[in-house]
CSV table of N, CA, C and O and ligand atoms in Angstrom, one decimal:
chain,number,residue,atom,x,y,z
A,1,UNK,N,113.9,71.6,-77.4
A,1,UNK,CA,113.2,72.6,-76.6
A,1,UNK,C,111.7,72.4,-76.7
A,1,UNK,O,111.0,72.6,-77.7
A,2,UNK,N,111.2,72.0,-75.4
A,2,UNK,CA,109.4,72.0,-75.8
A,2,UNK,C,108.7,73.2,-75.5
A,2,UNK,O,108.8,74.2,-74.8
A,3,UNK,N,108.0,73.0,-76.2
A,3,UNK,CA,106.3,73.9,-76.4
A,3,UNK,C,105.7,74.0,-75.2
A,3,UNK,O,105.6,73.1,-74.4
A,4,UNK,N,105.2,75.3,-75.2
A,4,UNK,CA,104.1,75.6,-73.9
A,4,UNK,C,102.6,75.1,-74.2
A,4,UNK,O,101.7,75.7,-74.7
A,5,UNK,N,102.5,74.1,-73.8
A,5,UNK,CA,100.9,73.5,-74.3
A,5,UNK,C,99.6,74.1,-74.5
A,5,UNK,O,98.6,73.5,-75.0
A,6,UNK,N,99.5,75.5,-74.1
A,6,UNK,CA,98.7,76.3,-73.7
A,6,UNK,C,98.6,78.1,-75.0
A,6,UNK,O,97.6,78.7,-75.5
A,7,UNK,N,99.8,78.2,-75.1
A,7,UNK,CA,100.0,79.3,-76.0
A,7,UNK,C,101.0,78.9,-77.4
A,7,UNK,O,100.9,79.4,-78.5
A,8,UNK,N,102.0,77.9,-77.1
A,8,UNK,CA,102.8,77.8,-78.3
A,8,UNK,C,104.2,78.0,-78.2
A,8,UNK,O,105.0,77.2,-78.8
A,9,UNK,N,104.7,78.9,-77.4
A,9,UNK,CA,105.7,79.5,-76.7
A,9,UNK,C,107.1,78.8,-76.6
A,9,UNK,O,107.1,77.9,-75.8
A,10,UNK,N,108.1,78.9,-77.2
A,10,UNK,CA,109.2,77.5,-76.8
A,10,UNK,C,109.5,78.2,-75.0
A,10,UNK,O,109.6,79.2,-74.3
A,11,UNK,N,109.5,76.8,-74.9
A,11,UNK,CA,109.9,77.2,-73.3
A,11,UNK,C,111.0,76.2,-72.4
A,11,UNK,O,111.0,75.0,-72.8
A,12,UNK,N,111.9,76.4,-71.5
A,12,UNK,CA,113.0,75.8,-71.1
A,12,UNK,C,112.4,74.8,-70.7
A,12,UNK,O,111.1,74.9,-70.6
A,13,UNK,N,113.0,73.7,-70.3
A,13,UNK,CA,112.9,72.6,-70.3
A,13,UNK,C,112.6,71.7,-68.8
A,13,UNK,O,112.2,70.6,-68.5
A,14,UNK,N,113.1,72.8,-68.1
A,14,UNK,CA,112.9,73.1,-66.5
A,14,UNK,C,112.2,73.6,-65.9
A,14,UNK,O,112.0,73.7,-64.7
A,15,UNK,N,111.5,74.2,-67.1
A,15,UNK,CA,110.7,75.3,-66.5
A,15,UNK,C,109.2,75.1,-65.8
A,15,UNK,O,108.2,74.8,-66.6
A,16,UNK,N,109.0,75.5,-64.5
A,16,UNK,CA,108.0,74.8,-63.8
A,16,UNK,C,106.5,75.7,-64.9
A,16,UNK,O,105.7,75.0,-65.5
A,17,UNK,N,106.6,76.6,-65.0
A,17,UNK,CA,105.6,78.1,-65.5
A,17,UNK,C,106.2,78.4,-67.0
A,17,UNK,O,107.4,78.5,-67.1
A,18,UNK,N,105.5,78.7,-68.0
A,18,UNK,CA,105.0,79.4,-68.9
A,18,UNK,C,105.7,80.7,-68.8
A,18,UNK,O,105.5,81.2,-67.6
A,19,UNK,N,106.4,81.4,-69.5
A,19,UNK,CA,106.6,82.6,-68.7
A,19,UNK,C,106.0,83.7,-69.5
A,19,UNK,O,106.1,84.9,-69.2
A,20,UNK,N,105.5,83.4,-70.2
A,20,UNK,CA,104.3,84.1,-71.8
A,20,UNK,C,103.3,84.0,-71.2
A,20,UNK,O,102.9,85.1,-70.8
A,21,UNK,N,102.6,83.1,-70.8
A,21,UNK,CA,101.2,83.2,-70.8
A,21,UNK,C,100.9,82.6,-69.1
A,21,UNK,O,99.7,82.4,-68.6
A,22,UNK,N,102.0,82.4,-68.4
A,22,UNK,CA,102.1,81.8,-66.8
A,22,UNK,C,101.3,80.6,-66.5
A,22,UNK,O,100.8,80.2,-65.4
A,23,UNK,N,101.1,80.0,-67.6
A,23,UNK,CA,100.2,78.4,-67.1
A,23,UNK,C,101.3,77.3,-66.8
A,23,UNK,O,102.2,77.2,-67.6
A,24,UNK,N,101.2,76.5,-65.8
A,24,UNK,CA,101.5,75.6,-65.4
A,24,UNK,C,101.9,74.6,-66.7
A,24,UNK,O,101.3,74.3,-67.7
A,25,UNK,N,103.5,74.1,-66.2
A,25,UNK,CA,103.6,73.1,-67.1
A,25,UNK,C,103.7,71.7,-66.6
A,25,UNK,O,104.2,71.4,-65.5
A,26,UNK,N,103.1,71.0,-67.3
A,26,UNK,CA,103.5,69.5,-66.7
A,26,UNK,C,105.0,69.4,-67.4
A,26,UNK,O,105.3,70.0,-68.4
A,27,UNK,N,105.9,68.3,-66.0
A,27,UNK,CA,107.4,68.0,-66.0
A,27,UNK,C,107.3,67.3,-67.5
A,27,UNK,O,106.3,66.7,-67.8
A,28,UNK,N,108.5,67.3,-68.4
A,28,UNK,CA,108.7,66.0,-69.1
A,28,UNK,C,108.9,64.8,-68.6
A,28,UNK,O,109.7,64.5,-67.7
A,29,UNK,N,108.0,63.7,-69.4
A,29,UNK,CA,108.8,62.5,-69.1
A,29,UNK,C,107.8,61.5,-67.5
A,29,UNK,O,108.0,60.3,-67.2
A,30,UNK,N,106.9,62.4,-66.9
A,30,UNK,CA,106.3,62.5,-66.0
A,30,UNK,C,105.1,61.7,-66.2
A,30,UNK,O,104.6,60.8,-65.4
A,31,UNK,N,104.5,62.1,-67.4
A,31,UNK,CA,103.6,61.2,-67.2
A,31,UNK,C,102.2,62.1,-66.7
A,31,UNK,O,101.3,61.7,-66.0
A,32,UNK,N,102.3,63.2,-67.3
A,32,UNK,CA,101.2,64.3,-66.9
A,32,UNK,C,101.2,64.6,-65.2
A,32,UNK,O,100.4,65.4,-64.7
A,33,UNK,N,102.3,63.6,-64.3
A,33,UNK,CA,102.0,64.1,-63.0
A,33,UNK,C,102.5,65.4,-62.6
A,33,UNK,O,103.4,66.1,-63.0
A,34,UNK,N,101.6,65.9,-61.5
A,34,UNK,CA,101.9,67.0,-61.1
A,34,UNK,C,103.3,66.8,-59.9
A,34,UNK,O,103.3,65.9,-59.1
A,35,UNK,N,104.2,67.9,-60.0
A,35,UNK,CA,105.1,67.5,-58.7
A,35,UNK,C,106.4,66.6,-59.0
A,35,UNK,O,106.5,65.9,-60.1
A,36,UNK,N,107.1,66.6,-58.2
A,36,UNK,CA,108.2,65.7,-58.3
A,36,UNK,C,107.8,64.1,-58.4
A,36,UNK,O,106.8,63.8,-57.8
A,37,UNK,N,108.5,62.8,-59.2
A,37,UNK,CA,108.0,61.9,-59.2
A,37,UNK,C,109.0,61.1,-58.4
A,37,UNK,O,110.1,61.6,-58.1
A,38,UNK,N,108.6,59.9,-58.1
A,38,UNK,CA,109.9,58.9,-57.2
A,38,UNK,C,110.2,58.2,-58.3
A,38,UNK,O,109.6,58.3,-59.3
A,39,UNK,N,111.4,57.5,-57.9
A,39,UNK,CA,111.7,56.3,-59.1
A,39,UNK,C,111.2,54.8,-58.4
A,39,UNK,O,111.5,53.7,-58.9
A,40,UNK,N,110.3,55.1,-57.3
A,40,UNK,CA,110.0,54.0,-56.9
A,40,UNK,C,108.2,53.7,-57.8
A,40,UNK,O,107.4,54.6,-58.0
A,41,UNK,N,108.1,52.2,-58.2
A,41,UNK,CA,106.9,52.1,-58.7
A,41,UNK,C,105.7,52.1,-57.9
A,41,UNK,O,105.6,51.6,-56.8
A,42,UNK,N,104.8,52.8,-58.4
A,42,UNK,CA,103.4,52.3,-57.2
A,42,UNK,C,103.1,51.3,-57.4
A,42,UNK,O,103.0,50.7,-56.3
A,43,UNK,N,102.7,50.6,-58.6
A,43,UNK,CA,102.2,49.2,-58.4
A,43,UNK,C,103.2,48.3,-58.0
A,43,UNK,O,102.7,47.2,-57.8
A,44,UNK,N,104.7,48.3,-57.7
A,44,UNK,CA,105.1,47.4,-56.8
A,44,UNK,C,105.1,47.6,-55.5
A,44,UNK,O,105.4,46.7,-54.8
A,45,UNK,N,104.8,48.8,-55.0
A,45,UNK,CA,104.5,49.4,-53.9
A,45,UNK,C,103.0,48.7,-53.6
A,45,UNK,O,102.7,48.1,-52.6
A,46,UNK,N,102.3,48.8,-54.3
A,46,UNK,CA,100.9,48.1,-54.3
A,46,UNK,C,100.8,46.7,-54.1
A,46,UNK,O,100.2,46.1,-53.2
A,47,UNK,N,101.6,46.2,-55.1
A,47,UNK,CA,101.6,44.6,-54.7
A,47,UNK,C,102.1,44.3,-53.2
A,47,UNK,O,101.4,43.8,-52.3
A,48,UNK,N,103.8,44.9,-52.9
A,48,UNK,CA,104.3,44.4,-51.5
A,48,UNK,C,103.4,44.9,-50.4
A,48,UNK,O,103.5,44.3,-49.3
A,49,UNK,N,102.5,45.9,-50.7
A,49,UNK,CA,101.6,45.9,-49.6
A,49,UNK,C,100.8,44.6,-49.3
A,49,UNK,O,100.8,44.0,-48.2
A,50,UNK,N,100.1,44.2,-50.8
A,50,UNK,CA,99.5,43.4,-50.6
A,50,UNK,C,99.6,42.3,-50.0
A,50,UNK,O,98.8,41.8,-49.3
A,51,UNK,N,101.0,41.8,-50.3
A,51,UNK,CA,101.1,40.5,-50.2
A,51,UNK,C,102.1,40.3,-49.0
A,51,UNK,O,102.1,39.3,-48.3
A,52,UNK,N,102.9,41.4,-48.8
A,52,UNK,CA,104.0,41.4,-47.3
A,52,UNK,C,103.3,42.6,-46.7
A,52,UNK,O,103.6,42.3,-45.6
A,53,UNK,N,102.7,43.6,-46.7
A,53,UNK,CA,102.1,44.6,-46.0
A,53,UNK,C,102.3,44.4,-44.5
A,53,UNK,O,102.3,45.3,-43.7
A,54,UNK,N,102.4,43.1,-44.1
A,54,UNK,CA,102.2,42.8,-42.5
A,54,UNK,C,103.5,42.8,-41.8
A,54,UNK,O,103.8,42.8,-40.6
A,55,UNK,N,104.4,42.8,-43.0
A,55,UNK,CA,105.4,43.2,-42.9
A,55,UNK,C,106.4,43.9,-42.9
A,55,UNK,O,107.5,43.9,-42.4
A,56,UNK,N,105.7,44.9,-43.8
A,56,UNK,CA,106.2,46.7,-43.6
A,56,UNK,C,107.4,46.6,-44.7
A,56,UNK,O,108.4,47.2,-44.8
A,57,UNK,N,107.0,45.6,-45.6
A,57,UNK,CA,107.8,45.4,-46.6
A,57,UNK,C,107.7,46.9,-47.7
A,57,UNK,O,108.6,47.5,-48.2
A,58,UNK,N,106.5,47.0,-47.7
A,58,UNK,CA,106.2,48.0,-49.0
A,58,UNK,C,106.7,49.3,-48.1
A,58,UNK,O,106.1,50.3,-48.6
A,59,UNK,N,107.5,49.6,-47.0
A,59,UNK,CA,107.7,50.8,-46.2
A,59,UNK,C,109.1,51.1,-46.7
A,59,UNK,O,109.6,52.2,-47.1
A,60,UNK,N,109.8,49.5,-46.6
A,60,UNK,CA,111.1,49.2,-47.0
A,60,UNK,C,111.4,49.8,-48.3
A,60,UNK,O,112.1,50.8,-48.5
A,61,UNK,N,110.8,49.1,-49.1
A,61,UNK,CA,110.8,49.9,-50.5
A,61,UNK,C,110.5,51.2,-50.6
A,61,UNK,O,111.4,51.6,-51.4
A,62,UNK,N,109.6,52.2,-50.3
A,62,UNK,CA,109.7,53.3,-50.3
A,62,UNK,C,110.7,54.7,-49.4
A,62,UNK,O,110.9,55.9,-49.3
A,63,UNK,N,111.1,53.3,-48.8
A,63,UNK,CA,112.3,54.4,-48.2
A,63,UNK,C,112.1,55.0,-46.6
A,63,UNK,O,112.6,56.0,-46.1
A,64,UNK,N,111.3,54.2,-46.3
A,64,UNK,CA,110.5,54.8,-44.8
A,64,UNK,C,111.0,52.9,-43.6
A,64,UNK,O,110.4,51.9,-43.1
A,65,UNK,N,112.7,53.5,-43.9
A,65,UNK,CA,113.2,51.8,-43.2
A,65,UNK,C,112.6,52.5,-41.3
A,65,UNK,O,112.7,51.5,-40.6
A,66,UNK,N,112.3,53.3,-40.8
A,66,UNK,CA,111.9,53.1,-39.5
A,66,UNK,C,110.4,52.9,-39.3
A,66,UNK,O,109.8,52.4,-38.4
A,67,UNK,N,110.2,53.3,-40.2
A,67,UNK,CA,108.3,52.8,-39.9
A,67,UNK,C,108.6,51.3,-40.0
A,67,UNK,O,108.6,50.4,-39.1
A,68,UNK,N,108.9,51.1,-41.6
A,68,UNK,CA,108.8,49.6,-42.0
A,68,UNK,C,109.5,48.2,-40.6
A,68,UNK,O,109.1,47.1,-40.3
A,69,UNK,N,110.4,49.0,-40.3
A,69,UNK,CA,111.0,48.2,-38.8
A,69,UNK,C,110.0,48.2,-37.8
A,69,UNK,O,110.3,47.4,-36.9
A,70,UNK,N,108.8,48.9,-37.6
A,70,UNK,CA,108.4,49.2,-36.6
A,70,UNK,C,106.7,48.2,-37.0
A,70,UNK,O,105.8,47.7,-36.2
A,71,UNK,N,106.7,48.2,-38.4
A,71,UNK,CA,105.5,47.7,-38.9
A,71,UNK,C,105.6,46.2,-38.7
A,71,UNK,O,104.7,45.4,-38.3
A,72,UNK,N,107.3,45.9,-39.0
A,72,UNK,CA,107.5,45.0,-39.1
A,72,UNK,C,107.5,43.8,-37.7
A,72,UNK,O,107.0,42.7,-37.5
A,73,UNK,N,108.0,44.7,-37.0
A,73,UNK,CA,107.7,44.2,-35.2
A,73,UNK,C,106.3,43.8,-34.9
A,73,UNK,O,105.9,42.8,-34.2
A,74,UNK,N,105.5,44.9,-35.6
A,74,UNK,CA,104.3,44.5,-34.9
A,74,UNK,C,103.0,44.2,-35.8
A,74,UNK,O,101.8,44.5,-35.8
A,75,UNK,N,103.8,43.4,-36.8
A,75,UNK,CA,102.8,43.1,-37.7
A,75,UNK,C,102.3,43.7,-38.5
A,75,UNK,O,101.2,43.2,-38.9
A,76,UNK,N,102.6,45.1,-39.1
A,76,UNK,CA,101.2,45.9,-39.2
A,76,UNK,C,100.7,46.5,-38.8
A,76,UNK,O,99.7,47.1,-39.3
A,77,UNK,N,101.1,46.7,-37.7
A,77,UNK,CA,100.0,46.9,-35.8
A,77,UNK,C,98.8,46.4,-36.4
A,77,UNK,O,97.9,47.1,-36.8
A,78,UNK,N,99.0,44.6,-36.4
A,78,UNK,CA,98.1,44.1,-36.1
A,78,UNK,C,97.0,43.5,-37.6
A,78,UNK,O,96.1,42.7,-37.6
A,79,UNK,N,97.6,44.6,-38.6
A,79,UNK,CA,96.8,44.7,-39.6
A,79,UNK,C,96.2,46.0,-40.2
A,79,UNK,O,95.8,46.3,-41.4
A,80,UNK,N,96.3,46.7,-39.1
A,80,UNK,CA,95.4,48.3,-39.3
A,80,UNK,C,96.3,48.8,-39.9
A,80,UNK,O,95.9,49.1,-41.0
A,81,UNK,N,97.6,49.0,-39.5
A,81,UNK,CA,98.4,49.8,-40.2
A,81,UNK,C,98.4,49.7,-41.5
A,81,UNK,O,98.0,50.7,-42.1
A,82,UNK,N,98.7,48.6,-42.0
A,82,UNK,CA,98.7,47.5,-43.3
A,82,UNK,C,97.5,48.3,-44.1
A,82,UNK,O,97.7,48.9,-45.2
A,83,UNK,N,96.5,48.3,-43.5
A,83,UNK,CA,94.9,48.5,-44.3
A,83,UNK,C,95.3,49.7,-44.3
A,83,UNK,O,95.8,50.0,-45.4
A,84,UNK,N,95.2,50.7,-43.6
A,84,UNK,CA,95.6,52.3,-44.2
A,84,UNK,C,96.2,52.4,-44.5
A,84,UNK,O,96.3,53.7,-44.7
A,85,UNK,N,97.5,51.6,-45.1
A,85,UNK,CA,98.3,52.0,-45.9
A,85,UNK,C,98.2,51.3,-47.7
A,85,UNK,O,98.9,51.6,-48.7
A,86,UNK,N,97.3,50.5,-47.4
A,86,UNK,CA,96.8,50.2,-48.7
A,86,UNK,C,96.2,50.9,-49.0
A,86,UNK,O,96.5,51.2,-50.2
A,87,UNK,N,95.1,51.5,-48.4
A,87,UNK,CA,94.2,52.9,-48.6
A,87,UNK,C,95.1,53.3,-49.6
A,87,UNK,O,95.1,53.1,-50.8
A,88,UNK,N,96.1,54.1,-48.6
A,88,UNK,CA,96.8,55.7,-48.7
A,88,UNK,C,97.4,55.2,-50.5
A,88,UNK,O,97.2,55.9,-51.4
A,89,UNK,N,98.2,54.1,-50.5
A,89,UNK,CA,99.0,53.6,-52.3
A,89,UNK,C,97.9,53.5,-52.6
A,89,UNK,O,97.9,54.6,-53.2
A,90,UNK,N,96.5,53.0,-52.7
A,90,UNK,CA,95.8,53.1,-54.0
A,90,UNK,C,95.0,55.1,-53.9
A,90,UNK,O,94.4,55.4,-54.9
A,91,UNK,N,95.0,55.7,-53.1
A,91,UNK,CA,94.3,56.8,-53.2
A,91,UNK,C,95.7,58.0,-53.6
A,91,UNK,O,95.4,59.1,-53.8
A,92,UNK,N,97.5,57.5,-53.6
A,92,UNK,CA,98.1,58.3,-54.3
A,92,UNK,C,98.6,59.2,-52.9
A,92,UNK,O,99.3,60.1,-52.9
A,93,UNK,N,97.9,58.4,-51.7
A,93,UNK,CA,98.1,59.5,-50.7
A,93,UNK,C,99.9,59.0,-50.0
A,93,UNK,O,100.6,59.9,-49.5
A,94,UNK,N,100.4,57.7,-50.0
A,94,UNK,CA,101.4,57.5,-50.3
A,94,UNK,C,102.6,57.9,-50.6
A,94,UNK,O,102.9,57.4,-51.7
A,95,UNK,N,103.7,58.7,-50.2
A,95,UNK,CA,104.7,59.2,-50.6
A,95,UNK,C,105.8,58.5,-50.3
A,95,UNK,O,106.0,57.9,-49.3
A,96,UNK,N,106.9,58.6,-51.3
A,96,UNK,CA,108.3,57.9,-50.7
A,96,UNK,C,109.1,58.9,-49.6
A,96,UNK,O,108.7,60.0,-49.3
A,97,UNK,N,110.2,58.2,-49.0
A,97,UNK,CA,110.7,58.9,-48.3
A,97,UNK,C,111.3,60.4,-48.7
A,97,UNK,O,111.5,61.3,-47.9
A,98,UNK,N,111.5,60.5,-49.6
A,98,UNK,CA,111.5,62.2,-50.0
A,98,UNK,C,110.5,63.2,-49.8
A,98,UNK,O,110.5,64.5,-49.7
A,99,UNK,N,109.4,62.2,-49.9
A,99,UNK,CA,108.1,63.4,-50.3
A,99,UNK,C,107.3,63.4,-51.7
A,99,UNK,O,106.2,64.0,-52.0
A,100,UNK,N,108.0,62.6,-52.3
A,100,UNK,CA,107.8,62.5,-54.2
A,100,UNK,C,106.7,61.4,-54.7
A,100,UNK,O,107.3,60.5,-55.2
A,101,UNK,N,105.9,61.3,-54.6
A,101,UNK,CA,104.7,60.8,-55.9
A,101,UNK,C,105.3,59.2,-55.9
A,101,UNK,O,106.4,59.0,-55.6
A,102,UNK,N,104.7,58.3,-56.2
A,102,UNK,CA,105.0,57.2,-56.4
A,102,UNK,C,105.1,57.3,-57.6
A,102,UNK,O,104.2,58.2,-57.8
A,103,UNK,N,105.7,56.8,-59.0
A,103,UNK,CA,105.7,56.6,-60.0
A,103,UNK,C,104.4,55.7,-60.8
A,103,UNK,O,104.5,54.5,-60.4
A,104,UNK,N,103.7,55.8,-61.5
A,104,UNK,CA,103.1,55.2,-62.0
A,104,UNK,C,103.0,54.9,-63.9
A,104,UNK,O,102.5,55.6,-64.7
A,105,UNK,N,103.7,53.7,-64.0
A,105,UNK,CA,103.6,53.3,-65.6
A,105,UNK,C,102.9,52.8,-66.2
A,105,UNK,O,103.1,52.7,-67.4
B,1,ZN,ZN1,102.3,79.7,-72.6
């Protein structure tokens, strides 16, 4: 059973909130992130941008197979796409197809 980091409190294990003192808990296991996490990695999400990006490879991996088909057609669109989406994995703005955080280890 863990500790409420904030007051001391045992608290459930699931538990999003504190229910003693109502502060936010970070998930176990998470990695201090906030939010649900993917099981997919960012830094290989980072790399396949890098290196296949024009290929909508890193779309494939995160679970977005109709973008990635569509990135894939057109290169990228050209490159731009590619570049804002390297943006978006290094700035976290990046989500897998659920919605969830890229993983970072
Ligand atoms: Zn507490």
């Amino acid at each position: 059973m863990p500790f409420c980091h904030s007051c001391g409190a045992e608290v459930n294990e699931k538990a999003v909130v504190c229910v003693k003192c109502g502060v936010a808990l970070s998930p176990a296991g998470a990695g201090g992130q906030v939010g649900p996490v993917s099981d997919k990695e960012w830094l290989v999400a980072l790399l396949l941008c890098i290196f296949l990006g024009g290929f909508g490879i890193h779309r494939f991996y995160t679970g977005h197979i109709g973008i990635g088909v569509v990135q894939l057609l057109t290169l990228g669109g050209c490159g731009i796409w590619t570049l804002i989406d390297l943006i978006m994995i290094i700035t976290g703005g990046l989500k897998d197809a659920q919605g969830r955080a890229l993983k970072k280890s």
